[in-house]
Amino acid sequence: MTRSKLGIALLVFAATAAAQTDTWELGHPDAKLMLGVDVKSIRESTAWKLFSDQSKARPPASGMQAMGMGILEQVNHIFLSSPANPTANAKTNAPFLLAIEGKFPLEALKAFQQSAPRRYRTADLYRTTKTDTTTLAVMDGLLLLGDEKSVVAAIDRRGHALPPASKLLARAKALAATNDVWIIADESLSKFQPAKAEWNPLAAPFASQIEGIDFGLAVREGFQFELSLATESEAVASQMAQMFATRVQMELAAKADTPEVADMAQKLKIDSLGNRMRVSLALPKEEFAALLQAAQAAEAARAQAAAAAPKTPPPAPRPAKPATPGKITIYGLDGGPRVIETTH
């Protein structure tokens, strides 16, 4: 997935399949990765309400940020699936399908419509770039984004009965039933990485060591977070757990003076079991609300301090240095060498 495609996916990345009406049937039958977020559930949560209140105190967003927030206010569910590339480090991007349910102002979609519409069944199809076949399908209450083959196949599957659920689909439905954000995969992440060089070279070896993901995040009642990464060996899982724990400790140490953060650090669990690294955190509703309010108060204090700080005048320009005379000596003249001074 190129940066522009990833940007579109992240723009609406607040995705699930928890209360979806027809998005399960749209995914690839042979999917190796599925992802979702129940945006509607998140939008109704205490965390979102606190975030919205905090956003109102800031200057109005503009450009892509404002458009992204506007779309998220209209999105209800998003569901992503991909069958992965057959081999790691492929020269093409893995097929993918992103299905987005909600109401979409057509004006907000114009930036992604880089071609005239082409009608296919009940959808209008648009190319999102002028350099590849990434396609956007616009239907009533539903958007599909992906490579053209995946989008067209999803439209063909829409309204048809689901085939017998695969093990991955059954696990995905179980995660979606209790989480607002979830990801599941049973393939090496290197089979999903972008084909172009913009992929972070430091992330490539890390991706090749992860052979599966089970991730769930819920903010419906308090805060629930669980992550399980399948690795190529027990040794890698143990090493990854140690690295992750060290990183988290460093981040939390900078905020150790905040009681809520210190308490959260005590409840964070990081370990490994067999070839899986595991991370989990559970906060009751009251503790999660207190943590959010503390973060909100800290942000307000920083903004107030920045506004009250005296404005530092820009540094005065330095006067230009006078040219330092140079000397050129010319030899071979009648009367001996001659010295000429220069200004450069």
mmCIF file with all atom_site columns, C-alpha atoms in Angstrom, residues 140-323:
data_model
loop_
_atom_site.group_PDB
_atom_site.id
_atom_site.type_symbol
_atom_site.label_atom_id
_atom_site.label_alt_id
_atom_site.label_comp_id
_atom_site.label_asym_id
_atom_site.label_entity_id
_atom_site.label_seq_id
_atom_site.pdbx_PDB_ins_code
_atom_site.Cartn_x
_atom_site.Cartn_y
_atom_site.Cartn_z
_atom_site.occupancy
_atom_site.B_iso_or_equiv
_atom_site.pdbx_formal_charge
_atom_site.auth_seq_id
_atom_site.auth_comp_id
_atom_site.auth_asym_id
_atom_site.auth_atom_id
_atom_site.pdbx_PDB_model_num
ATOM 1   C CA . ASP A 1 140 ? -25.594 4.521   -0.839 1.00 0.00 ? 140 ASP A CA 1
ATOM 2   C CA . GLY A 1 141 ? -24.201 4.415   2.700  1.00 0.00 ? 141 GLY A CA 1
ATOM 3   C CA . LEU A 1 142 ? -21.118 2.413   1.684  1.00 0.00 ? 142 LEU A CA 1
ATOM 4   C CA . LEU A 1 143 ? -17.663 3.147   0.269  1.00 0.00 ? 143 LEU A CA 1
ATOM 5   C CA . LEU A 1 144 ? -15.202 0.547   -0.971 1.00 0.00 ? 144 LEU A CA 1
ATOM 6   C CA . LEU A 1 145 ? -11.516 1.284   -1.493 1.00 0.00 ? 145 LEU A CA 1
ATOM 7   C CA . GLY A 1 146 ? -8.905  -1.114  -2.820 1.00 0.00 ? 146 GLY A CA 1
ATOM 8   C CA . ASP A 1 147 ? -7.280  -2.531  -5.908 1.00 0.00 ? 147 ASP A CA 1
ATOM 9   C CA . GLU A 1 148 ? -9.804  -2.727  -8.737 1.00 0.00 ? 148 GLU A CA 1
ATOM 10  C CA . LYS A 1 149 ? -10.043 -6.532  -8.735 1.00 0.00 ? 149 LYS A CA 1
ATOM 11  C CA . SER A 1 150 ? -10.827 -6.637  -4.988 1.00 0.00 ? 150 SER A CA 1
ATOM 12  C CA . VAL A 1 151 ? -13.415 -3.854  -5.243 1.00 0.00 ? 151 VAL A CA 1
ATOM 13  C CA . VAL A 1 152 ? -15.261 -5.405  -8.194 1.00 0.00 ? 152 VAL A CA 1
ATOM 14  C CA . ALA A 1 153 ? -15.263 -8.859  -6.560 1.00 0.00 ? 153 ALA A CA 1
ATOM 15  C CA . ALA A 1 154 ? -16.678 -7.365  -3.339 1.00 0.00 ? 154 ALA A CA 1
ATOM 16  C CA . ILE A 1 155 ? -19.537 -5.738  -5.253 1.00 0.00 ? 155 ILE A CA 1
ATOM 17  C CA . ASP A 1 156 ? -20.274 -9.112  -6.871 1.00 0.00 ? 156 ASP A CA 1
ATOM 18  C CA . ARG A 1 157 ? -20.403 -10.765 -3.422 1.00 0.00 ? 157 ARG A CA 1
ATOM 19  C CA . ARG A 1 158 ? -22.653 -8.115  -1.888 1.00 0.00 ? 158 ARG A CA 1
ATOM 20  C CA . GLY A 1 159 ? -26.037 -9.511  -0.904 1.00 0.00 ? 159 GLY A CA 1
ATOM 21  C CA . HIS A 1 160 ? -24.996 -13.143 -1.324 1.00 0.00 ? 160 HIS A CA 1
ATOM 22  C CA . ALA A 1 161 ? -24.851 -15.751 1.420  1.00 0.00 ? 161 ALA A CA 1
ATOM 23  C CA . LEU A 1 162 ? -21.544 -16.149 3.197  1.00 0.00 ? 162 LEU A CA 1
ATOM 24  C CA . PRO A 1 163 ? -19.557 -19.341 2.587  1.00 0.00 ? 163 PRO A CA 1
ATOM 25  C CA . PRO A 1 164 ? -18.738 -21.452 5.659  1.00 0.00 ? 164 PRO A CA 1
ATOM 26  C CA . ALA A 1 165 ? -16.704 -19.286 8.018  1.00 0.00 ? 165 ALA A CA 1
ATOM 27  C CA . SER A 1 166 ? -12.955 -19.829 7.989  1.00 0.00 ? 166 SER A CA 1
ATOM 28  C CA . LYS A 1 167 ? -11.104 -20.098 11.296 1.00 0.00 ? 167 LYS A CA 1
ATOM 29  C CA . LEU A 1 168 ? -9.782  -16.574 10.794 1.00 0.00 ? 168 LEU A CA 1
ATOM 30  C CA . LEU A 1 169 ? -13.268 -15.174 10.144 1.00 0.00 ? 169 LEU A CA 1
ATOM 31  C CA . ALA A 1 170 ? -14.658 -16.915 13.225 1.00 0.00 ? 170 ALA A CA 1
ATOM 32  C CA . ARG A 1 171 ? -11.874 -15.411 15.349 1.00 0.00 ? 171 ARG A CA 1
ATOM 33  C CA . ALA A 1 172 ? -12.462 -11.993 13.771 1.00 0.00 ? 172 ALA A CA 1
ATOM 34  C CA . LYS A 1 173 ? -16.166 -12.084 14.643 1.00 0.00 ? 173 LYS A CA 1
ATOM 35  C CA . ALA A 1 174 ? -15.343 -13.016 18.219 1.00 0.00 ? 174 ALA A CA 1
ATOM 36  C CA . LEU A 1 175 ? -12.941 -10.065 18.515 1.00 0.00 ? 175 LEU A CA 1
ATOM 37  C CA . ALA A 1 176 ? -15.412 -7.674  16.883 1.00 0.00 ? 176 ALA A CA 1
ATOM 38  C CA . ALA A 1 177 ? -18.167 -8.642  19.324 1.00 0.00 ? 177 ALA A CA 1
ATOM 39  C CA . THR A 1 178 ? -16.264 -7.295  22.338 1.00 0.00 ? 178 THR A CA 1
ATOM 40  C CA . ASN A 1 179 ? -13.849 -4.692  20.909 1.00 0.00 ? 179 ASN A CA 1
ATOM 41  C CA . ASP A 1 180 ? -14.109 -1.299  19.253 1.00 0.00 ? 180 ASP A CA 1
ATOM 42  C CA . VAL A 1 181 ? -10.816 -1.737  17.387 1.00 0.00 ? 181 VAL A CA 1
ATOM 43  C CA . TRP A 1 182 ? -9.421  -5.100  16.383 1.00 0.00 ? 182 TRP A CA 1
ATOM 44  C CA . ILE A 1 183 ? -6.854  -6.669  14.072 1.00 0.00 ? 183 ILE A CA 1
ATOM 45  C CA . ILE A 1 184 ? -6.263  -10.317 13.273 1.00 0.00 ? 184 ILE A CA 1
ATOM 46  C CA . ALA A 1 185 ? -3.752  -11.969 10.938 1.00 0.00 ? 185 ALA A CA 1
ATOM 47  C CA . ASP A 1 186 ? -2.266  -15.414 10.506 1.00 0.00 ? 186 ASP A CA 1
ATOM 48  C CA . GLU A 1 187 ? 0.484   -14.602 8.009  1.00 0.00 ? 187 GLU A CA 1
ATOM 49  C CA . SER A 1 188 ? 3.894   -12.965 8.214  1.00 0.00 ? 188 SER A CA 1
ATOM 50  C CA . LEU A 1 189 ? 3.523   -9.177  8.152  1.00 0.00 ? 189 LEU A CA 1
ATOM 51  C CA . SER A 1 190 ? 6.216   -9.049  5.469  1.00 0.00 ? 190 SER A CA 1
ATOM 52  C CA . LYS A 1 191 ? 3.571   -10.334 3.033  1.00 0.00 ? 191 LYS A CA 1
ATOM 53  C CA . PHE A 1 192 ? 1.531   -7.167  3.580  1.00 0.00 ? 192 PHE A CA 1
ATOM 54  C CA . GLN A 1 193 ? 4.294   -4.569  3.416  1.00 0.00 ? 193 GLN A CA 1
ATOM 55  C CA . PRO A 1 194 ? 4.281   -2.017  0.583  1.00 0.00 ? 194 PRO A CA 1
ATOM 56  C CA . ALA A 1 195 ? 6.269   -2.845  -2.510 1.00 0.00 ? 195 ALA A CA 1
ATOM 57  C CA . LYS A 1 196 ? 7.805   0.617   -2.877 1.00 0.00 ? 196 LYS A CA 1
ATOM 58  C CA . ALA A 1 197 ? 10.995  1.760   -1.168 1.00 0.00 ? 197 ALA A CA 1
ATOM 59  C CA . GLU A 1 198 ? 9.157   4.179   1.121  1.00 0.00 ? 198 GLU A CA 1
ATOM 60  C CA . TRP A 1 199 ? 8.555   1.229   3.466  1.00 0.00 ? 199 TRP A CA 1
ATOM 61  C CA . ASN A 1 200 ? 10.721  1.817   6.525  1.00 0.00 ? 200 ASN A CA 1
ATOM 62  C CA . PRO A 1 201 ? 13.782  -0.454  6.065  1.00 0.00 ? 201 PRO A CA 1
ATOM 63  C CA . LEU A 1 202 ? 14.060  -0.807  9.855  1.00 0.00 ? 202 LEU A CA 1
ATOM 64  C CA . ALA A 1 203 ? 10.534  -2.213  10.002 1.00 0.00 ? 203 ALA A CA 1
ATOM 65  C CA . ALA A 1 204 ? 11.079  -4.891  7.359  1.00 0.00 ? 204 ALA A CA 1
ATOM 66  C CA . PRO A 1 205 ? 13.121  -7.328  9.534  1.00 0.00 ? 205 PRO A CA 1
ATOM 67  C CA . PHE A 1 206 ? 10.686  -6.757  12.402 1.00 0.00 ? 206 PHE A CA 1
ATOM 68  C CA . ALA A 1 207 ? 7.720   -7.544  10.121 1.00 0.00 ? 207 ALA A CA 1
ATOM 69  C CA . SER A 1 208 ? 9.328   -10.753 8.907  1.00 0.00 ? 208 SER A CA 1
ATOM 70  C CA . GLN A 1 209 ? 9.570   -12.030 12.506 1.00 0.00 ? 209 GLN A CA 1
ATOM 71  C CA . ILE A 1 210 ? 5.837   -11.560 13.200 1.00 0.00 ? 210 ILE A CA 1
ATOM 72  C CA . GLU A 1 211 ? 3.748   -14.422 11.852 1.00 0.00 ? 211 GLU A CA 1
ATOM 73  C CA . GLY A 1 212 ? 0.358   -13.510 13.284 1.00 0.00 ? 212 GLY A CA 1
ATOM 74  C CA . ILE A 1 213 ? -1.576  -10.892 15.281 1.00 0.00 ? 213 ILE A CA 1
ATOM 75  C CA . ASP A 1 214 ? -4.548  -10.908 17.602 1.00 0.00 ? 214 ASP A CA 1
ATOM 76  C CA . PHE A 1 215 ? -5.331  -7.383  18.809 1.00 0.00 ? 215 PHE A CA 1
ATOM 77  C CA . GLY A 1 216 ? -8.351  -5.903  20.538 1.00 0.00 ? 216 GLY A CA 1
ATOM 78  C CA . LEU A 1 217 ? -9.100  -2.494  22.058 1.00 0.00 ? 217 LEU A CA 1
ATOM 79  C CA . ALA A 1 218 ? -12.357 -1.504  23.762 1.00 0.00 ? 218 ALA A CA 1
ATOM 80  C CA . VAL A 1 219 ? -13.362 1.828   25.310 1.00 0.00 ? 219 VAL A CA 1
ATOM 81  C CA . ARG A 1 220 ? -17.053 1.038   25.737 1.00 0.00 ? 220 ARG A CA 1
ATOM 82  C CA . GLU A 1 221 ? -16.777 0.474   29.500 1.00 0.00 ? 221 GLU A CA 1
ATOM 83  C CA . GLY A 1 222 ? -13.416 1.551   30.822 1.00 0.00 ? 222 GLY A CA 1
ATOM 84  C CA . PHE A 1 223 ? -10.341 0.542   28.808 1.00 0.00 ? 223 PHE A CA 1
ATOM 85  C CA . GLN A 1 224 ? -9.438  -2.957  27.617 1.00 0.00 ? 224 GLN A CA 1
ATOM 86  C CA . PHE A 1 225 ? -6.324  -3.639  25.527 1.00 0.00 ? 225 PHE A CA 1
ATOM 87  C CA . GLU A 1 226 ? -4.934  -7.023  24.486 1.00 0.00 ? 226 GLU A CA 1
ATOM 88  C CA . LEU A 1 227 ? -2.199  -7.776  21.962 1.00 0.00 ? 227 LEU A CA 1
ATOM 89  C CA . SER A 1 228 ? -0.746  -11.167 21.053 1.00 0.00 ? 228 SER A CA 1
ATOM 90  C CA . LEU A 1 229 ? 1.990   -11.466 18.417 1.00 0.00 ? 229 LEU A CA 1
ATOM 91  C CA . ALA A 1 230 ? 2.960   -14.864 17.009 1.00 0.00 ? 230 ALA A CA 1
ATOM 92  C CA . THR A 1 231 ? 6.693   -14.971 16.240 1.00 0.00 ? 231 THR A CA 1
ATOM 93  C CA . GLU A 1 232 ? 8.979   -17.428 14.514 1.00 0.00 ? 232 GLU A CA 1
ATOM 94  C CA . SER A 1 233 ? 10.328  -18.849 17.795 1.00 0.00 ? 233 SER A CA 1
ATOM 95  C CA . GLU A 1 234 ? 10.103  -18.719 21.591 1.00 0.00 ? 234 GLU A CA 1
ATOM 96  C CA . ALA A 1 235 ? 13.421  -16.851 21.701 1.00 0.00 ? 235 ALA A CA 1
ATOM 97  C CA . VAL A 1 236 ? 12.131  -14.095 19.415 1.00 0.00 ? 236 VAL A CA 1
ATOM 98  C CA . ALA A 1 237 ? 8.921   -13.756 21.467 1.00 0.00 ? 237 ALA A CA 1
ATOM 99  C CA . SER A 1 238 ? 10.918  -13.420 24.690 1.00 0.00 ? 238 SER A CA 1
ATOM 100 C CA . GLN A 1 239 ? 13.319  -10.883 23.159 1.00 0.00 ? 239 GLN A CA 1
ATOM 101 C CA . MET A 1 240 ? 10.447  -8.863  21.702 1.00 0.00 ? 240 MET A CA 1
ATOM 102 C CA . ALA A 1 241 ? 8.679   -8.777  25.068 1.00 0.00 ? 241 ALA A CA 1
ATOM 103 C CA . GLN A 1 242 ? 11.840  -7.487  26.766 1.00 0.00 ? 242 GLN A CA 1
ATOM 104 C CA . MET A 1 243 ? 12.363  -4.783  24.127 1.00 0.00 ? 243 MET A CA 1
ATOM 105 C CA . PHE A 1 244 ? 8.735   -3.680  24.342 1.00 0.00 ? 244 PHE A CA 1
ATOM 106 C CA . ALA A 1 245 ? 8.812   -3.579  28.143 1.00 0.00 ? 245 ALA A CA 1
ATOM 107 C CA . THR A 1 246 ? 11.989  -1.480  28.132 1.00 0.00 ? 246 THR A CA 1
ATOM 108 C CA . ARG A 1 247 ? 10.485  0.967   25.653 1.00 0.00 ? 247 ARG A CA 1
ATOM 109 C CA . VAL A 1 248 ? 7.281   1.333   27.661 1.00 0.00 ? 248 VAL A CA 1
ATOM 110 C CA . GLN A 1 249 ? 9.218   1.870   30.887 1.00 0.00 ? 249 GLN A CA 1
ATOM 111 C CA . MET A 1 250 ? 11.225  4.651   29.260 1.00 0.00 ? 250 MET A CA 1
ATOM 112 C CA . GLU A 1 251 ? 8.072   6.381   28.051 1.00 0.00 ? 251 GLU A CA 1
ATOM 113 C CA . LEU A 1 252 ? 6.333   6.061   31.416 1.00 0.00 ? 252 LEU A CA 1
ATOM 114 C CA . ALA A 1 253 ? 9.397   7.240   33.354 1.00 0.00 ? 253 ALA A CA 1
ATOM 115 C CA . ALA A 1 254 ? 9.008   10.668  31.768 1.00 0.00 ? 254 ALA A CA 1
ATOM 116 C CA . LYS A 1 255 ? 5.513   10.890  33.270 1.00 0.00 ? 255 LYS A CA 1
ATOM 117 C CA . ALA A 1 256 ? 6.179   9.182   36.601 1.00 0.00 ? 256 ALA A CA 1
ATOM 118 C CA . ASP A 1 257 ? 5.007   12.283  38.514 1.00 0.00 ? 257 ASP A CA 1
ATOM 119 C CA . THR A 1 258 ? 1.441   11.697  37.262 1.00 0.00 ? 258 THR A CA 1
ATOM 120 C CA . PRO A 1 259 ? -0.341  9.344   39.721 1.00 0.00 ? 259 PRO A CA 1
ATOM 121 C CA . GLU A 1 260 ? -2.756  8.056   37.082 1.00 0.00 ? 260 GLU A CA 1
ATOM 122 C CA . VAL A 1 261 ? 0.091   7.110   34.725 1.00 0.00 ? 261 VAL A CA 1
ATOM 123 C CA . ALA A 1 262 ? 2.055   5.426   37.522 1.00 0.00 ? 262 ALA A CA 1
ATOM 124 C CA . ASP A 1 263 ? -1.006  3.370   38.443 1.00 0.00 ? 263 ASP A CA 1
ATOM 125 C CA . MET A 1 264 ? -1.548  2.393   34.814 1.00 0.00 ? 264 MET A CA 1
ATOM 126 C CA . ALA A 1 265 ? 2.073   1.250   34.565 1.00 0.00 ? 265 ALA A CA 1
ATOM 127 C CA . GLN A 1 266 ? 1.490   -1.116  37.466 1.00 0.00 ? 266 GLN A CA 1
ATOM 128 C CA . LYS A 1 267 ? -1.425  -2.744  35.654 1.00 0.00 ? 267 LYS A CA 1
ATOM 129 C CA . LEU A 1 268 ? 0.292   -3.123  32.283 1.00 0.00 ? 268 LEU A CA 1
ATOM 130 C CA . LYS A 1 269 ? 1.257   -6.758  31.670 1.00 0.00 ? 269 LYS A CA 1
ATOM 131 C CA . ILE A 1 270 ? 3.967   -7.721  29.175 1.00 0.00 ? 270 ILE A CA 1
ATOM 132 C CA . ASP A 1 271 ? 5.195   -11.293 28.839 1.00 0.00 ? 271 ASP A CA 1
ATOM 133 C CA . SER A 1 272 ? 5.704   -14.166 26.408 1.00 0.00 ? 272 SER A CA 1
ATOM 134 C CA . LEU A 1 273 ? 4.204   -17.631 26.247 1.00 0.00 ? 273 LEU A CA 1
ATOM 135 C CA . GLY A 1 274 ? 5.677   -20.066 23.774 1.00 0.00 ? 274 GLY A CA 1
ATOM 136 C CA . ASN A 1 275 ? 6.192   -18.245 20.494 1.00 0.00 ? 275 ASN A CA 1
ATOM 137 C CA . ARG A 1 276 ? 3.779   -15.421 21.382 1.00 0.00 ? 276 ARG A CA 1
ATOM 138 C CA . MET A 1 277 ? 4.504   -12.030 22.909 1.00 0.00 ? 277 MET A CA 1
ATOM 139 C CA . ARG A 1 278 ? 1.556   -10.727 24.929 1.00 0.00 ? 278 ARG A CA 1
ATOM 140 C CA . VAL A 1 279 ? 0.588   -7.267  26.175 1.00 0.00 ? 279 VAL A CA 1
ATOM 141 C CA . SER A 1 280 ? -2.575  -6.427  28.102 1.00 0.00 ? 280 SER A CA 1
ATOM 142 C CA . LEU A 1 281 ? -4.044  -3.590  30.136 1.00 0.00 ? 281 LEU A CA 1
ATOM 143 C CA . ALA A 1 282 ? -7.441  -3.254  31.817 1.00 0.00 ? 282 ALA A CA 1
ATOM 144 C CA . LEU A 1 283 ? -8.707  -0.076  33.498 1.00 0.00 ? 283 LEU A CA 1
ATOM 145 C CA . PRO A 1 284 ? -12.130 0.296   35.137 1.00 0.00 ? 284 PRO A CA 1
ATOM 146 C CA . LYS A 1 285 ? -14.367 3.042   33.814 1.00 0.00 ? 285 LYS A CA 1
ATOM 147 C CA . GLU A 1 286 ? -13.625 5.423   36.721 1.00 0.00 ? 286 GLU A CA 1
ATOM 148 C CA . GLU A 1 287 ? -9.841  5.033   36.443 1.00 0.00 ? 287 GLU A CA 1
ATOM 149 C CA . PHE A 1 288 ? -9.904  5.487   32.674 1.00 0.00 ? 288 PHE A CA 1
ATOM 150 C CA . ALA A 1 289 ? -11.993 8.647   33.004 1.00 0.00 ? 289 ALA A CA 1
ATOM 151 C CA . ALA A 1 290 ? -9.554  10.007  35.609 1.00 0.00 ? 290 ALA A CA 1
ATOM 152 C CA . LEU A 1 291 ? -6.618  9.299   33.295 1.00 0.00 ? 291 LEU A CA 1
ATOM 153 C CA . LEU A 1 292 ? -8.291  11.096  30.408 1.00 0.00 ? 292 LEU A CA 1
ATOM 154 C CA . GLN A 1 293 ? -9.194  14.070  32.581 1.00 0.00 ? 293 GLN A CA 1
ATOM 155 C CA . ALA A 1 294 ? -5.605  14.277  33.860 1.00 0.00 ? 294 ALA A CA 1
ATOM 156 C CA . ALA A 1 295 ? -4.321  14.275  30.289 1.00 0.00 ? 295 ALA A CA 1
ATOM 157 C CA . GLN A 1 296 ? -6.869  16.916  29.359 1.00 0.00 ? 296 GLN A CA 1
ATOM 158 C CA . ALA A 1 297 ? -5.835  19.119  32.304 1.00 0.00 ? 297 ALA A CA 1
ATOM 159 C CA . ALA A 1 298 ? -2.141  18.734  31.429 1.00 0.00 ? 298 ALA A CA 1
ATOM 160 C CA . GLU A 1 299 ? -2.833  19.725  27.824 1.00 0.00 ? 299 GLU A CA 1
ATOM 161 C CA . ALA A 1 300 ? -4.801  22.784  28.952 1.00 0.00 ? 300 ALA A CA 1
ATOM 162 C CA . ALA A 1 301 ? -1.987  23.783  31.328 1.00 0.00 ? 301 ALA A CA 1
ATOM 163 C CA . ARG A 1 302 ? 0.587   23.522  28.523 1.00 0.00 ? 302 ARG A CA 1
ATOM 164 C CA . ALA A 1 303 ? -1.568  25.609  26.211 1.00 0.00 ? 303 ALA A CA 1
ATOM 165 C CA . GLN A 1 304 ? -2.077  28.234  28.934 1.00 0.00 ? 304 GLN A CA 1
ATOM 166 C CA . ALA A 1 305 ? 1.651   28.376  29.704 1.00 0.00 ? 305 ALA A CA 1
ATOM 167 C CA . ALA A 1 306 ? 2.483   28.743  26.024 1.00 0.00 ? 306 ALA A CA 1
ATOM 168 C CA . ALA A 1 307 ? -0.006  31.603  25.672 1.00 0.00 ? 307 ALA A CA 1
ATOM 169 C CA . ALA A 1 308 ? 1.351   33.392  28.756 1.00 0.00 ? 308 ALA A CA 1
ATOM 170 C CA . ALA A 1 309 ? 5.014   33.003  27.839 1.00 0.00 ? 309 ALA A CA 1
ATOM 171 C CA . PRO A 1 310 ? 6.669   36.249  26.667 1.00 0.00 ? 310 PRO A CA 1
ATOM 172 C CA . LYS A 1 311 ? 7.219   36.391  22.982 1.00 0.00 ? 311 LYS A CA 1
ATOM 173 C CA . THR A 1 312 ? 10.900  36.154  22.119 1.00 0.00 ? 312 THR A CA 1
ATOM 174 C CA . PRO A 1 313 ? 11.813  38.683  19.440 1.00 0.00 ? 313 PRO A CA 1
ATOM 175 C CA . PRO A 1 314 ? 13.548  37.261  16.414 1.00 0.00 ? 314 PRO A CA 1
ATOM 176 C CA . PRO A 1 315 ? 17.337  37.586  16.519 1.00 0.00 ? 315 PRO A CA 1
ATOM 177 C CA . ALA A 1 316 ? 18.697  40.753  14.946 1.00 0.00 ? 316 ALA A CA 1
ATOM 178 C CA . PRO A 1 317 ? 20.421  40.178  11.629 1.00 0.00 ? 317 PRO A CA 1
ATOM 179 C CA . ARG A 1 318 ? 24.170  40.083  11.864 1.00 0.00 ? 318 ARG A CA 1
ATOM 180 C CA . PRO A 1 319 ? 26.002  42.909  10.097 1.00 0.00 ? 319 PRO A CA 1
ATOM 181 C CA . ALA A 1 320 ? 27.791  41.837  7.019  1.00 0.00 ? 320 ALA A CA 1
ATOM 182 C CA . LYS A 1 321 ? 31.490  41.262  7.543  1.00 0.00 ? 321 LYS A CA 1
ATOM 183 C CA . PRO A 1 322 ? 33.750  43.626  5.605  1.00 0.00 ? 322 PRO A CA 1
ATOM 184 C CA . ALA A 1 323 ? 35.605  41.961  2.846  1.00 0.00 ? 323 ALA A CA 1
#
